[in-house]
Short mmCIF file of C-alpha atoms and ligand atoms in Angstrom, two decimals:
data_model
loop_
_atom_site.label_atom_id
_atom_site.label_comp_id
_atom_site.label_asym_id
_atom_site.label_seq_id
_atom_site.Cartn_x
_atom_site.Cartn_y
_atom_site.Cartn_z
CA MET N 1 17.57 39.68 97.25
CA PRO N 2 15.41 36.67 98.24
CA PHE N 3 11.65 36.90 98.79
CA THR N 4 10.25 36.96 102.31
CA ALA N 5 6.94 35.34 103.25
CA ILE N 6 4.49 37.88 104.62
CA ASP N 7 3.84 36.01 107.89
CA ASN N 8 7.57 36.15 108.50
CA ILE N 9 7.48 39.93 108.23
CA LEU N 10 4.56 40.02 110.67
CA THR N 11 6.76 38.44 113.37
CA GLY N 12 8.58 41.79 113.62
CA ARG N 13 11.97 40.36 112.73
CA PHE N 14 12.27 42.52 109.64
CA THR N 15 11.29 45.86 111.14
CA GLY N 16 13.49 48.62 109.72
CA LYS N 17 14.83 46.29 107.04
CA LYS N 18 14.38 46.12 103.29
CA VAL N 19 12.31 43.20 102.02
CA ASN N 20 11.12 41.72 98.75
CA ILE N 21 7.67 40.20 98.66
CA ARG N 22 5.51 38.72 95.93
CA GLY N 23 1.85 37.95 95.82
CA TRP N 24 -1.49 39.37 94.73
CA ILE N 25 -3.26 42.68 95.31
CA TYR N 26 -5.89 42.02 97.91
CA ARG N 27 -7.14 45.57 98.47
CA LYS N 28 -6.39 48.97 97.04
CA ARG N 29 -7.25 52.40 98.38
CA GLU N 30 -6.09 55.76 97.17
CA SER N 31 -5.71 59.09 98.93
CA LYS N 32 -4.21 62.32 97.60
CA ASP N 33 -0.56 61.46 98.10
CA THR N 34 -0.58 57.79 99.00
CA ILE N 35 -1.84 54.56 97.47
CA PHE N 36 -2.44 51.78 100.00
CA LEU N 37 -1.97 48.30 98.57
CA VAL N 38 -2.77 45.28 100.69
CA ILE N 39 -0.81 42.35 99.32
CA ARG N 40 -1.52 38.70 100.08
CA ASP N 41 0.64 35.65 99.64
CA ALA N 42 0.03 32.08 100.84
CA SER N 43 1.08 33.02 104.35
CA GLY N 44 -0.70 36.30 105.10
CA VAL N 45 -1.54 39.88 104.12
CA ILE N 46 0.33 43.14 104.64
CA GLN N 47 -0.35 46.76 103.80
CA CYS N 48 2.14 48.56 101.56
CA THR N 49 2.14 52.31 101.01
CA VAL N 50 3.24 53.98 97.81
CA LYS N 51 4.00 57.71 97.89
CA ARG N 52 3.26 60.03 95.00
CA ASN N 53 6.91 61.02 94.66
CA SER N 54 8.19 57.39 94.45
CA LYS N 55 9.12 55.46 91.31
CA ALA N 56 6.43 52.90 92.12
CA TRP N 57 3.56 55.45 91.84
CA LYS N 58 2.73 54.90 88.15
CA ASP N 59 2.41 51.13 88.50
CA ALA N 60 0.56 51.49 91.79
CA GLU N 61 -2.01 53.65 90.00
CA LYS N 62 -2.37 51.11 87.24
CA VAL N 63 -2.45 47.94 89.33
CA THR N 64 -5.84 46.25 89.88
CA ILE N 65 -7.28 43.89 92.49
CA GLU N 66 -5.84 40.34 92.10
CA SER N 67 -2.93 41.43 89.88
CA SER N 68 0.21 39.49 90.72
CA VAL N 69 3.12 41.69 91.78
CA MET N 70 6.61 41.87 93.21
CA LEU N 71 7.29 44.64 95.65
CA GLN N 72 10.35 45.95 97.44
CA GLY N 73 10.34 48.28 100.41
CA THR N 74 11.18 48.91 104.05
CA VAL N 75 9.22 47.38 106.90
CA LYS N 76 7.93 49.58 109.67
CA GLU N 77 5.77 48.89 112.66
CA ASP N 78 2.46 50.72 112.42
CA LYS N 79 -0.30 50.19 114.95
CA ARG N 80 -2.87 51.62 112.51
CA ALA N 81 -2.07 49.14 109.75
CA PRO N 82 -4.43 46.12 109.69
CA SER N 83 -1.73 43.61 110.62
CA GLY N 84 0.46 45.94 112.72
CA TYR N 85 3.21 46.28 110.11
CA GLU N 86 3.47 48.17 106.88
CA ILE N 87 5.91 48.33 103.99
CA THR N 88 7.01 51.66 102.58
CA THR N 89 7.35 50.83 98.90
CA ASP N 90 10.41 51.62 96.79
CA LYS N 91 9.76 49.36 93.84
CA LEU N 92 6.66 47.73 92.41
CA GLU N 93 6.60 45.35 89.49
CA ILE N 94 3.40 44.02 87.95
CA ILE N 95 3.76 40.38 86.91
CA GLY N 96 0.23 39.78 85.64
CA LEU N 97 -2.26 42.63 85.46
CA SER N 98 -5.71 41.36 86.50
CA GLU N 99 -8.92 42.03 84.61
CA VAL N 100 -11.84 43.19 86.77
CA PHE N 101 -12.14 40.46 89.40
CA PRO N 102 -15.67 39.05 89.48
CA ILE N 103 -15.77 38.56 93.24
CA ALA N 104 -16.67 41.65 95.20
CA LYS N 105 -18.35 41.99 98.59
CA ASP N 106 -21.81 40.54 99.29
CA LYS N 107 -21.91 37.81 96.68
CA SER N 108 -24.19 34.85 97.33
CA GLU N 109 -22.87 31.42 98.40
CA GLU N 110 -24.25 30.09 95.12
CA PHE N 111 -22.23 32.58 93.10
CA LEU N 112 -19.09 31.90 95.12
CA ARG N 113 -19.45 28.19 94.32
CA ASP N 114 -19.76 28.98 90.60
CA VAL N 115 -16.46 30.84 90.76
CA ARG N 116 -14.87 28.41 93.19
CA HIS N 117 -11.64 28.47 91.15
CA LEU N 118 -11.32 32.15 92.09
CA TRP N 119 -12.96 32.04 95.52
CA LEU N 120 -10.28 29.58 96.68
CA ARG N 121 -7.99 32.65 96.85
CA SER N 122 -10.08 34.19 99.62
CA ARG N 123 -8.68 34.48 103.13
CA LYS N 124 -11.46 32.21 104.35
CA MET N 125 -10.72 29.37 101.94
CA ASN N 126 -6.96 29.87 102.36
CA THR N 127 -7.40 29.40 106.11
CA ILE N 128 -9.71 26.38 105.84
CA MET N 129 -7.37 24.66 103.38
CA LYS N 130 -4.43 25.20 105.73
CA ILE N 131 -6.31 23.63 108.62
CA ARG N 132 -7.43 20.78 106.36
CA ALA N 133 -3.81 20.07 105.47
CA GLU N 134 -2.83 20.01 109.14
CA VAL N 135 -5.76 17.78 110.07
CA LEU N 136 -4.78 15.26 107.40
CA GLU N 137 -1.27 15.33 108.79
CA PHE N 138 -2.50 14.69 112.36
CA ILE N 139 -4.61 11.76 111.16
CA HIS N 140 -1.57 10.18 109.52
CA GLU N 141 0.56 10.90 112.57
CA TYR N 142 -1.94 9.33 114.94
CA PHE N 143 -2.27 6.08 113.01
CA LYS N 144 1.48 5.77 112.56
CA LYS N 145 2.04 6.26 116.29
CA GLN N 146 -0.41 3.41 116.91
CA GLY N 147 1.54 1.10 114.61
CA PHE N 148 -0.80 1.23 111.59
CA PHE N 149 0.56 0.98 108.05
CA GLU N 150 -0.80 3.32 105.42
CA VAL N 151 -2.02 1.39 102.39
CA SER N 152 -3.35 2.35 98.96
CA PRO N 153 -6.62 0.62 98.04
CA PRO N 154 -8.12 0.65 94.51
CA MET N 155 -10.76 3.16 93.43
CA PHE N 156 -12.11 0.92 90.62
CA ILE N 157 -14.01 -1.95 92.19
CA SER N 158 -16.12 -4.83 90.92
CA SER N 159 -18.63 -5.28 93.76
CA ALA N 160 -20.57 -3.01 96.10
CA VAL N 161 -19.48 -2.29 99.66
CA GLU N 162 -22.33 -0.10 100.89
CA GLY N 163 -25.33 -1.18 98.87
CA GLY N 164 -26.27 -0.63 95.25
CA SER N 165 -28.34 2.54 95.50
CA THR N 166 -25.34 4.84 95.90
CA LEU N 167 -23.00 3.10 93.44
CA PHE N 168 -21.47 5.01 90.54
CA GLY N 169 -21.16 2.59 87.65
CA LEU N 170 -18.73 3.04 84.79
CA LYS N 171 -17.58 1.30 81.67
CA TYR N 172 -14.22 -0.35 82.22
CA PHE N 173 -13.15 -1.47 78.73
CA ASP N 174 -15.74 -4.19 78.03
CA GLU N 175 -16.75 -4.70 81.63
CA SER N 176 -18.93 -2.83 84.09
CA MET N 177 -17.23 -1.57 87.19
CA TYR N 178 -17.89 0.89 89.98
CA LEU N 179 -16.19 3.71 91.80
CA THR N 180 -15.50 2.62 95.34
CA GLN N 181 -17.85 3.63 98.18
CA SER N 182 -15.39 2.53 100.84
CA ALA N 183 -12.00 0.84 100.92
CA GLN N 184 -13.10 -1.41 103.76
CA LEU N 185 -13.19 -4.76 101.99
CA HIS N 186 -9.74 -4.27 100.50
CA LEU N 187 -8.36 -3.07 103.82
CA GLU N 188 -9.67 -6.28 105.38
CA VAL N 189 -7.50 -8.23 102.91
CA LEU N 190 -4.42 -6.34 104.03
CA ILE N 191 -4.77 -7.09 107.77
CA TYR N 192 -3.85 -10.70 106.99
CA SER N 193 -0.45 -9.35 106.08
CA LEU N 194 0.02 -6.11 108.03
CA GLU N 195 -2.49 -6.55 110.90
CA LYS N 196 -3.16 -2.81 111.32
CA VAL N 197 -3.82 -0.73 108.24
CA PHE N 198 -5.36 2.61 107.36
CA CYS N 199 -5.94 4.76 104.33
CA VAL N 200 -7.09 8.26 103.46
CA ALA N 201 -8.64 8.11 100.00
CA PRO N 202 -11.64 9.33 98.02
CA SER N 203 -14.93 7.46 98.23
CA PHE N 204 -17.82 8.00 95.86
CA ARG N 205 -21.55 7.95 96.52
CA ALA N 206 -24.29 8.51 94.00
CA GLU N 207 -26.00 10.27 96.87
CA LYS N 208 -29.21 12.00 95.86
CA SER N 209 -29.55 13.68 99.24
CA ARG N 210 -28.96 17.41 99.12
CA THR N 211 -27.90 18.11 102.67
CA ILE N 212 -25.15 20.00 104.44
CA ARG N 213 -23.31 16.72 105.00
CA HIS N 214 -23.44 14.85 101.70
CA LEU N 215 -20.98 14.94 98.84
CA THR N 216 -20.76 12.56 95.89
CA GLU N 217 -16.98 12.47 96.31
CA PHE N 218 -15.53 12.68 99.80
CA TRP N 219 -12.24 11.84 101.50
CA HIS N 220 -12.55 8.79 103.62
CA VAL N 221 -10.33 7.86 106.56
CA GLU N 222 -10.62 4.12 107.11
CA SER N 223 -8.82 1.57 109.22
CA GLU N 224 -8.94 -2.16 109.92
CA GLU N 225 -7.27 -3.97 112.78
CA ALA N 226 -6.75 -7.70 113.28
CA PHE N 227 -7.46 -9.34 116.67
CA SER N 228 -9.51 -6.37 117.93
CA THR N 229 -12.90 -5.90 119.59
CA LEU N 230 -15.63 -3.28 119.29
CA ASP N 231 -14.34 -1.66 122.51
CA ASP N 232 -10.83 -1.46 121.02
CA LEU N 233 -12.34 0.18 117.95
CA MET N 234 -14.30 2.84 119.84
CA ARG N 235 -11.17 3.63 121.86
CA LEU N 236 -9.14 4.01 118.66
CA GLU N 237 -11.74 6.31 117.12
CA GLU N 238 -12.21 8.57 120.14
CA ARG N 239 -8.47 8.91 120.59
CA LEU N 240 -8.02 9.75 116.93
CA VAL N 241 -10.68 12.46 117.09
CA SER N 242 -9.18 13.86 120.32
CA TYR N 243 -5.70 13.80 118.85
CA VAL N 244 -6.87 15.83 115.88
CA TYR N 245 -8.78 18.32 118.05
CA GLN N 246 -6.01 18.80 120.62
CA ASN N 247 -3.29 19.25 118.01
CA THR N 248 -5.36 21.53 115.81
CA ALA N 249 -6.13 23.73 118.83
CA LYS N 250 -2.41 24.04 119.55
CA LYS N 251 -0.94 24.24 116.08
CA CYS N 252 -3.62 26.19 114.20
CA ARG N 253 -4.40 28.86 116.78
CA LYS N 254 -3.98 31.73 114.33
CA GLU N 255 -6.11 30.07 111.66
CA LEU N 256 -8.87 29.13 114.11
CA GLU N 257 -9.02 32.68 115.40
CA ALA N 258 -9.18 33.99 111.85
CA LEU N 259 -12.34 31.89 111.42
CA GLY N 260 -13.78 33.37 114.60
CA LEU N 261 -13.21 30.22 116.66
CA ASP N 262 -11.78 29.89 120.14
CA PRO N 263 -9.01 27.24 120.27
CA LYS N 264 -9.94 26.59 123.91
CA GLU N 265 -13.31 25.24 122.77
CA LEU N 266 -11.54 22.63 120.67
CA LEU N 267 -9.53 21.47 123.67
CA LYS N 268 -12.81 20.35 125.26
CA VAL N 269 -13.16 17.51 122.76
CA LYS N 270 -11.23 14.85 124.63
CA ALA N 271 -11.52 11.06 124.93
CA PRO N 272 -13.30 9.13 126.32
CA PHE N 273 -16.65 9.97 124.72
CA PRO N 274 -20.00 8.83 126.17
CA LYS N 275 -21.32 5.54 124.76
CA ILE N 276 -24.94 4.40 124.67
CA THR N 277 -26.61 1.43 123.01
CA TYR N 278 -29.11 1.75 120.20
CA ASN N 279 -31.81 0.64 122.65
CA GLU N 280 -30.86 3.40 125.09
CA ALA N 281 -30.85 5.90 122.23
CA ILE N 282 -34.38 4.86 121.24
CA GLU N 283 -35.51 5.29 124.85
CA LYS N 284 -33.93 8.73 125.01
CA LEU N 285 -35.65 9.75 121.77
CA HIS N 286 -39.03 8.53 123.00
CA LYS N 287 -38.60 10.67 126.10
CA LYS N 288 -37.94 13.63 123.85
CA GLY N 289 -41.15 13.03 121.94
CA PHE N 290 -39.95 11.14 118.85
CA ASN N 291 -42.13 8.24 117.79
CA ILE N 292 -39.36 6.24 116.12
CA GLN N 293 -39.92 2.46 116.18
CA TRP N 294 -37.33 -0.07 117.30
CA GLY N 295 -35.51 -1.24 114.18
CA GLU N 296 -35.65 2.10 112.37
CA ASP N 297 -32.47 3.95 111.51
CA PHE N 298 -31.79 7.43 112.86
CA GLY N 299 -32.18 10.40 110.60
CA PHE N 300 -30.54 13.76 110.85
CA ASN N 301 -33.06 15.06 113.43
CA GLU N 302 -32.69 12.05 115.70
CA GLU N 303 -28.90 12.31 115.56
CA ARG N 304 -28.97 16.00 116.38
CA THR N 305 -31.26 15.41 119.32
CA LEU N 306 -29.05 12.64 120.70
CA THR N 307 -26.03 14.95 120.99
CA GLU N 308 -28.07 17.87 122.34
CA ASP N 309 -27.48 17.20 126.04
CA SER N 310 -23.78 16.39 126.03
CA ALA N 311 -22.91 19.06 123.43
CA GLY N 312 -20.07 16.74 122.41
CA PRO N 313 -19.57 13.55 120.44
CA LEU N 314 -21.42 10.39 121.41
CA PHE N 315 -21.12 6.73 120.39
CA VAL N 316 -24.23 4.71 119.67
CA TYR N 317 -23.56 0.97 119.38
CA ALA N 318 -25.33 -2.42 119.20
CA TYR N 319 -27.69 -1.67 116.31
CA PRO N 320 -30.44 -3.87 114.91
CA LYS N 321 -28.91 -6.18 112.33
CA LYS N 322 -31.31 -5.22 109.56
CA ILE N 323 -30.22 -1.56 109.38
CA LYS N 324 -26.49 -2.30 109.13
CA ALA N 325 -24.41 -3.79 106.30
CA PHE N 326 -23.91 -7.47 105.45
CA TYR N 327 -20.37 -7.55 106.82
CA VAL N 328 -21.19 -6.56 110.43
CA LYS N 329 -20.89 -9.27 113.07
CA ALA N 330 -23.87 -10.16 115.27
CA TYR N 331 -23.66 -10.54 119.05
CA PRO N 332 -23.49 -14.32 119.63
CA ASP N 333 -26.08 -14.15 122.43
CA LYS N 334 -28.32 -11.55 120.73
CA PRO N 335 -28.37 -12.37 117.02
CA GLU N 336 -30.79 -9.53 116.22
CA LEU N 337 -28.12 -7.00 117.28
CA VAL N 338 -24.79 -6.29 115.58
CA MET N 339 -21.45 -5.00 116.87
CA SER N 340 -21.63 -1.73 115.02
CA ALA N 341 -20.96 1.76 116.36
CA ASP N 342 -21.64 5.21 114.95
CA LEU N 343 -19.92 8.27 116.34
CA ILE N 344 -22.44 11.10 116.33
CA VAL N 345 -21.39 14.71 116.67
CA PRO N 346 -23.29 17.96 117.26
CA ARG N 347 -24.76 19.76 114.26
CA ILE N 348 -23.44 17.28 111.67
CA GLY N 349 -24.74 13.98 113.02
CA GLU N 350 -22.98 10.81 111.94
CA LEU N 351 -19.21 11.25 111.72
CA THR N 352 -18.10 7.61 111.65
CA THR N 353 -19.48 4.14 111.18
CA GLY N 354 -17.48 1.15 112.28
CA GLY N 355 -17.78 -2.26 113.76
CA ALA N 356 -16.69 -5.85 114.14
CA ARG N 357 -16.65 -7.79 110.88
CA VAL N 358 -18.23 -11.17 110.30
CA ASP N 359 -15.30 -13.57 110.58
CA ASP N 360 -17.17 -16.83 109.99
CA LYS N 361 -17.49 -18.04 106.41
CA ASN N 362 -20.99 -19.46 106.73
CA GLU N 363 -22.40 -16.45 108.55
CA LEU N 364 -20.99 -14.22 105.81
CA ILE N 365 -22.51 -16.27 102.99
CA GLN N 366 -25.84 -16.28 104.80
CA ASN N 367 -25.74 -12.51 105.23
CA LEU N 368 -24.85 -11.91 101.59
CA LYS N 369 -27.89 -13.91 100.53
CA ALA N 370 -30.11 -12.18 103.05
CA PHE N 371 -29.00 -8.83 101.55
CA ASP N 372 -29.74 -10.08 98.01
CA LEU N 373 -26.07 -10.09 97.09
CA ARG N 374 -24.45 -12.88 95.09
CA PRO N 375 -21.74 -14.77 97.03
CA GLU N 376 -19.96 -15.34 93.65
CA ASP N 377 -19.29 -11.60 93.49
CA TYR N 378 -17.51 -11.71 96.87
CA GLU N 379 -15.35 -14.78 96.37
CA TRP N 380 -12.09 -13.16 97.42
CA TYR N 381 -13.77 -11.58 100.43
CA ILE N 382 -15.15 -14.97 101.50
CA ASP N 383 -11.66 -16.48 101.04
CA LEU N 384 -10.42 -14.35 103.94
CA ARG N 385 -12.74 -16.36 106.20
CA LYS N 386 -11.38 -19.64 104.83
CA TYR N 387 -7.70 -19.13 105.40
CA GLY N 388 -6.84 -18.25 108.97
CA THR N 389 -9.77 -15.99 109.83
CA VAL N 390 -9.39 -13.57 112.77
CA PRO N 391 -11.77 -11.34 114.69
CA HIS N 392 -11.26 -7.81 113.44
CA THR N 393 -12.79 -4.34 113.45
CA GLY N 394 -12.62 -1.19 111.40
CA PHE N 395 -14.33 2.10 110.70
CA GLY N 396 -14.73 4.94 108.23
CA MET N 397 -14.84 8.70 108.84
CA GLY N 398 -15.52 11.48 106.35
CA VAL N 399 -12.81 14.15 106.46
CA GLU N 400 -15.25 16.84 105.32
CA ARG N 401 -17.72 16.05 108.10
CA LEU N 402 -14.93 16.18 110.65
CA LEU N 403 -13.86 19.61 109.39
CA ALA N 404 -17.39 21.00 109.08
CA TRP N 405 -18.04 20.02 112.70
CA MET N 406 -14.70 21.22 114.02
CA LEU N 407 -14.73 24.56 112.21
CA ASN N 408 -18.42 25.19 112.74
CA LEU N 409 -18.98 25.51 108.98
CA GLU N 410 -22.37 25.55 107.38
CA SER N 411 -21.74 22.68 104.99
CA VAL N 412 -19.19 20.02 104.09
CA MET N 413 -18.89 21.89 100.78
CA ASP N 414 -16.86 24.58 102.55
CA THR N 415 -14.19 22.10 103.61
CA ILE N 416 -13.05 20.66 100.27
CA PRO N 417 -11.54 22.70 97.43
CA PHE N 418 -13.76 21.34 94.66
CA PRO N 419 -17.01 19.99 96.11
CA ARG N 420 -18.91 17.43 94.07
CA THR N 421 -22.63 17.10 94.66
CA THR N 422 -25.69 16.12 92.64
CA ARG N 423 -25.91 19.65 91.35
CA ARG N 424 -22.27 20.62 91.17
CA SER N 425 -19.33 19.20 89.23
CA TYR N 426 -17.79 22.51 88.07
CA PRO N 427 -15.10 23.79 88.28
O1 4AD U 1 -21.24 5.05 107.14
P1 4AD U 1 -20.48 4.74 105.91
O2 4AD U 1 -21.27 4.54 104.68
O3 4AD U 1 -19.62 3.43 106.25
C1 4AD U 1 -18.77 2.81 105.38
O4 4AD U 1 -18.54 3.14 104.24
C2 4AD U 1 -17.95 1.73 106.02
N1 4AD U 1 -17.60 0.75 104.98
C3 4AD U 1 -16.73 2.38 106.61
C4 4AD U 1 -15.79 1.38 107.22
O5 4AD U 1 -16.20 0.70 108.14
N2 4AD U 1 -14.57 1.31 106.72
O6 4AD U 1 -19.41 5.87 105.65
C5 4AD U 1 -18.46 6.16 106.65
C6 4AD U 1 -18.37 7.66 106.87
C7 4AD U 1 -19.66 8.30 107.34
O7 4AD U 1 -19.86 8.16 108.73
C8 4AD U 1 -19.44 9.76 106.92
O8 4AD U 1 -18.59 10.44 107.82
C9 4AD U 1 -18.69 9.59 105.62
O9 4AD U 1 -18.07 8.32 105.64
N3 4AD U 1 -19.63 9.67 104.48
C10 4AD U 1 -19.83 10.78 103.75
N4 4AD U 1 -19.30 12.01 103.81
C11 4AD U 1 -19.71 12.93 102.91
N5 4AD U 1 -20.62 12.66 101.94
C12 4AD U 1 -21.18 11.45 101.83
N6 4AD U 1 -22.06 11.19 100.86
C13 4AD U 1 -20.79 10.43 102.76
N7 4AD U 1 -21.12 9.14 102.94
C14 4AD U 1 -20.41 8.69 103.98
MG1 MG U 2 -22.82 5.04 108.32
#
């Protein structure tokens, strides 16, 4: 007899029928004549009862929390059972008897991160990982529908993208290399062949900040598009974020509810998003009592305050040149401002950074020097401006920040199976 997934049984289609399931013991409770076993598999949990007079009784007595088992029995509807259905057990087979499982109720977040390899079995992590998988799928779907090609950039790189202070260096045979901070520069190469490209890949930051939104290894969604403007870019980004929100609300209803979220709330995140300039943002902050100077970058508090009123995402664009990277293009009529946009979201702050790229060779070389970078290290990148340069834009978005915002989670650490931070590289 084949095995049935537990969520399949919970549809009611198997009521009155015999089923085989396999999974792990999630809960166990014993009364005089009955042992209640709650079994979990990837898809869900179901309660199974074992009667004292059945053949399964001996093993049911012996079985421990987190033991792996196979179980056969008859499905019945039972309003009192936690998921509305119950299996009356005929046969129970222990596959792997578990030692005393270290995770019990009321363990600290810190402890749960130490035993992450075991905590990933929890209903909470199971649900988050399912939504994460769907979200990644929606991101791919969206870009493909817009005619973007998925490409695979390198992780070993020879020159910095986002400034030296967050670079992870490593020995690469006899050379020094780095782990990539962003695929952007390599994606820019590929637009001269494919025009519209995207990737979803890890980026690495030797980020000393210990905040709810920083990891040293995160998954980075990045795109580049030839012949596009900053307006095109903001439209692409807001539609991508809406697409993910709308589809997650529809397809992950059960999972969202399991996390205590209302799918209807997600439906409210819909393009277009409000857009204000950096100058307008500064004005707004001054009105709210911040004494930030023009030319300073926003910190976490400023970003939070900016999204306070709209309670939704917000673009800030046209930043001072000196707080953005060497590759961002200046406004021709206002050279102190660059065509860069950050998408800022409630609670988390910056979700994306993107912008128009310098497409003129001389402007690029000038910028590199102004940023204390050596043009020799960026020869191939400069080449792109020599041979048929085009105006183009692109952006990057952290998958973990998107999920932490969407699922109202305390930290980006809750959204990735094995978070890497300054203090954590185990398991
Ligand atoms: O703002 P960032 O540094 O921009 C870039 O890397 C550009 N080269 C991207 C591009 O234009 N292709 O990073 C982009 C996004 C951030 O807005 C944030 O969502 C995420 O990547 N991010 C991090 N997420 C988690 N932990 C960190 N340490 C992150 N650093 C950046
Ligand atoms: Mg940024």
